[in-house]
Every structure is written in structure tokens, then in C-alpha cells.
Amino acid sequence: MELCRVPRWSLWLLQACAPRASVGQRRWLGCPGGMSGPLAYRGFSSVASRTPEVTLTQERYPVQRLPFSVVSEEDLVAFEHIVPGRVVTDPEALEASNVDWLRMARGCSQVMLKPRSSEEVSRILRHCHERNLAVNPQGGNTGLVGGSVPVFDEIILSTALMNQVTSFDRVSGILVCQAGCVLEELSQYVQERDFVMPLDLGAKGSCHIGGNVATNAGGLRFLRYGSLRGTVLGLEVVLADGTILDCLTSLRKDNTGYDLKQLFIGSEGTLGVITAVSILCPPRPKAVNVAFLGCPGFAEVLQTFSTCKGMLGEILSAFEFMDAGCMQLVQQHLRLDNPVQESPFYLLVETSGSSTEHDTEKLSCFLEQVLGSGLVTDGTVATDESKAQALWALRERITEALSRDGYVYKYDLSLPVEQLYDLVADLRARLSSRARHVVGYGHLGDGNLHLNVTAEAFSAVLLDALEPYVYAWTAGRRGSISAEHGLGFRKRDALGHSKPPAAVQLMWQVKALLDPRGILNPYKTLPARA
Ligand code: FAD
Ligand code: MLT
Ligand code: ZN
């Protein structure tokens, strides 16, 4: 087989790509409006005055409080007994946990509990179950569908202090840890042992592994390592009545009956509180290359993807895309520089493998092919970590740039890849000047479009123009109205666009079986009952 030589331009491009942002460093993803601080439960009163107030969810959306009890003085005494010194009732301290990352949902919880162990979670839930008190499990509060914050006065059950690694097996790569471990800290932990976490996402500095599992987060490594449904080997979950369900096995194969952990993966805190996770970590790839490319049109994006799969095969680890609008936003709001010439579309292609020489040759070959054929008009390549991170920042930080642009209407769709961008163009025409920006980006390699619309402020009129239009359009292509973010509060009523009535009915039956009083994350995931 003839091996392609690394062309001269690729070396030039390597130098042209200077480090610009520290994507991989621990970074608190505070409120886009300006909230900052290392921990979510610290107050942000000084910032609240600088940013527009977030409207209470119950005022913006038609939702009725269900007949749960209200937390009493006696309840607080009982909680203080279970988690001494870890019962938060100061309204200022609760502010950050009542508002979601996108600042589109706001609850009015008056109590947050911070257990350290599964036993404490069990005692809390047993009490809440007996007293009919509603509970909102919360990890890093980075969820994008309003699932992580209360709608009314649900008790916030935070996993922030459940952050211990239990074990790591250096032979198998199996990590067992508590649910409140921050993803980026786990990444560092396993990386020091020559492994990587099978998932990575822009919120890594704040999100918890329990939150990742509860949302079945996809993210940037999905193309290579697949869904958490495959890499999560076991879970410990506390059920609504306080029962501790120990399915925390570390076995690759286990066909003993129903795979119960799957019920809790992606259940968004509605079926149980995940307290510990056993997860399979792949070995750390020795050679990682990142290419950032400009493309003249979406047809060329698709052809580049086909070529890429054919030529890079087993070393391809990410294939992400963003449109010119996204580039404009990261330049404007985050001051990131575009490393290639302006183009209608941009691609980020990552390879991960075990041989630098082999992978670089393969990538060069691919780049020569797509540049030579005009599928790609410009490109840059990074082989060292900081340069690769700078390229990743352009894609990873779009979410942050969007939230600085104004109110964000966020859609996360699975679509046939050939039609992935059609809806973005369609909506641009449909909304014309009513929106500030209509942009598309996402995990093209996984058929996952992130369609985002920004406007100066929330507008019910704009929302009506978007919904149910976006969902019906997606259903018309047999797509999914939530590829990886879940349904939470914002999308629960759209479930019927992606699931038949019999499936929704069965979901209700599962909910009734595991949480008969419906105390766990009410108003989320399952559609409101008429
Ligand atoms: P939270 O936001 O605190 O909670 C999310 C949901 O899980 C809620 O319904 C909550 O009740 C429930 N929950 C949390 N912890 C538990 C628990 N221990 N037991 C039971 N239920 C629980 N998502 C993706 O899929 N892919 C991405 O690429 C991606 N990128 C993002 C980038 C940015 C900048 C941001 C802000 C978010 C991104 N997200 C992404 C969304 C979000 O980060 C993920 O959904 C993440 O997995 C949520 O974790 P968390 O700990 O913050 O959970
Ligand atoms: C991403 O892929 O960047 C995340 O899912 C967040 C988003 O959709 O904005
Ligand atoms: Zn995503």
C-alpha cells in the first residue's frame, strides 16, 4: 500500500494554529449572564442585579403545582438530623440552584440537602416519600432542558458532596465512583493512569457523572466510544421510597435477567437518584490529531464525511460541524479567532490512535484528497494538545457564545444526516427578522443537529413560531426531538412527536411502579396529564 507523505502545507498550518483557549481546564460554567464562582450553591446576589431576572417557570408556562406537602419546621429538623450542617435554607444561597444554566427556568425551592452517602440519600427519600414531599435531584446544574431545577418548591437534592472515587482497576479500566464526581476531575484522574473517560462535553468542568448518566449525555466522544448505555457497567440507585438498589457491578457481561440499570440511564431523576456509577474507561490514545476545515456548502460537508469515514476508518474519533453563524458568534462574544478562511461551514475532524506516524500519514492523505477535490477550501491541523484544544474551543464553546447573544431557543435533534441542515435554512426563511440568529452545529458523525435561535429576550410569539413546528418537522423525517439533552421540563410535552402513545403509556406505568407518589422530579420528562 502506498503511504501518502505529509504535505508541506500541513506543517505550515500546524504553526498557524496558536493556542487560544483552555477548554480542558476546570472552568465553572456560571450563568451566561455573568454569574460566576466555583460552586453552584454560592450566592450571586451582586450579579443578580446586573442580569435580567429570570421569570418563574410557573409564571411563564401553563403548569399547576401538584398536591405535594410543603416543607415544615419538623421536616427541617428531620433533615438536619440526617445531614447535619448540610441543610441549605438561605434564599441567597439557593438562588443559583433554582435557576438553570440557560436562565430559562426558575423554581422557588426553599431547601437544598447535600448528602455525602447513599445511606443519607436513602434516609432523605424515605422521609420525603412518607411525607409526600417532592424532590429535584441536581448534579452540576448544566442541563439544557430545564430538568435540573425545581418548577415550584421541590426540595433540591444535590450530589455536590458525593464526590469520591471508590476504585479504579488499572487492568480493565473500570472506574467506580460516587455520582457527584465532576466529569473533568474524573477525566484527569483516569488520564493520570493512562485512560480516558468515554464521554466528554463542554460542560465537563461543572457537570457530575451522575447527571451525565441521568441525562444519558452524548457529547464529543460518542462517535468513538458510543452511548453511556454501553459504557456504564453498573449503577447504585436510591428509589423514591428510600430503597437502595445495588446494581453496581463491574462486569462486562451479565445476562442475569432484565438490565435494570438501563431504566435509570436517561431517566432524568424521575425514577430514582443515582448515587454511584461503574464505568468502563478506554485506554488513552497515544496519537491525537485535530483538523479544522472550511467547507463551501452542506453538500460538500456530507461528501467530506463519507470520504473521511472511508479514508480514516478506525482512527476517526470525532466529526463535528458548525455553520458560519456559529463562527461569527464565537468570534464576537468569546473573541476566538477563525484559524481558516471564512466559509459557509466548518468541520472539526479528530483522529485518535496508537501510532503518530500512521495517523498523521492517514490524515494528510485525507486532507490532500478533500482539498484537492474542492470539498474543503481551507484547513489547519494540530497535533499537540494545546493547539488541539484551541481548535476544539471553536466548536465546544458555541453554547457559551449563544447564551451571551440573548435568549436562546435550543433544539437538539436526531435527523437523517442528508437532511441535517435543511431545517436551519427553512427556519431562517420562516422567522426572518424575528430572530437575531438561527444557527446549526452539532455532532454530524452521530446525525445530531443542534439548532439554536437567539433573540433579544424571551418572546411567546417567537416560541409559537418555533413550536410545535420544529417538532412536527422532525417527526415528519422520523427524527428524534431530543437526541442527547433529554426532555426535562421544556420538552416533555413534545414526547409524543417521537414516541407512540403505547410507549408513553408504558413509561407512565414504569414511573408509577418505581415512584408511586410521583415525588421524584415531578413536571419533568413525562408529558403533563390533561
Ligand atoms: P443536572 O443539570 O444537574 O441535571 C440534569 C438532569 O439529571 C436533571 O433532570 C436532574 O434531575 C437529573 N440528575 C442529576 N443528577 C442526578 C442523579 N444523581 N440521579 C438522578 N438524577 C439526576 N449534553 C450532551 O448530551 N452533550 C453535550 O455535548 C453537552 N454539552 C454541553 C455544553 C454546555 C456548555 C452545557 C452548559 C451543557 C451541555 N450539555 C451537553 C448538557 C448537560 O451538560 C448534560 O446534560 C449533563 O450530562 C448534565 O449533568 P449535570 O450534572 O449538570 O446534571
Ligand atoms: C454541544 O454539542 O455543544 C452541546 O450539546 C450543547 C449545545 O447543544 O449547545
Ligand atoms: Zn451536543
XYZ file of N, CA and C and ligand atoms in Angstrom, residues 144 395 399 410 441 443 450 484-485, ligand 2:
36
model
N -29.798 21.344 29.865
C -30.238 22.355 28.896
C -31.729 22.275 28.585
N -15.553 24.905 18.517
C -16.784 24.107 18.442
C -17.454 23.975 19.823
N -22.048 26.978 22.625
C -23.149 27.064 23.603
C -23.016 28.327 24.455
N -33.408 26.449 22.187
C -32.414 25.418 21.897
C -33.093 24.123 21.478
N -25.227 23.566 14.355
C -23.934 22.936 14.618
C -24.243 21.562 15.200
N -23.068 17.244 16.225
C -22.277 16.020 16.113
C -22.696 15.338 14.809
N -27.706 20.486 16.447
C -28.114 21.472 17.452
C -28.573 22.716 16.698
N -29.839 14.114 22.628
C -28.936 13.833 23.758
C -29.203 14.673 25.003
N -30.026 15.689 24.940
C -30.215 16.560 26.113
C -31.338 16.101 27.025
C -22.944 20.686 22.243
O -22.829 19.735 21.486
O -22.227 21.689 22.157
C -23.908 20.564 23.377
O -24.821 19.547 23.213
C -24.505 21.835 23.877
C -25.433 22.522 22.933
O -26.252 21.879 22.292
O -25.369 23.741 22.847
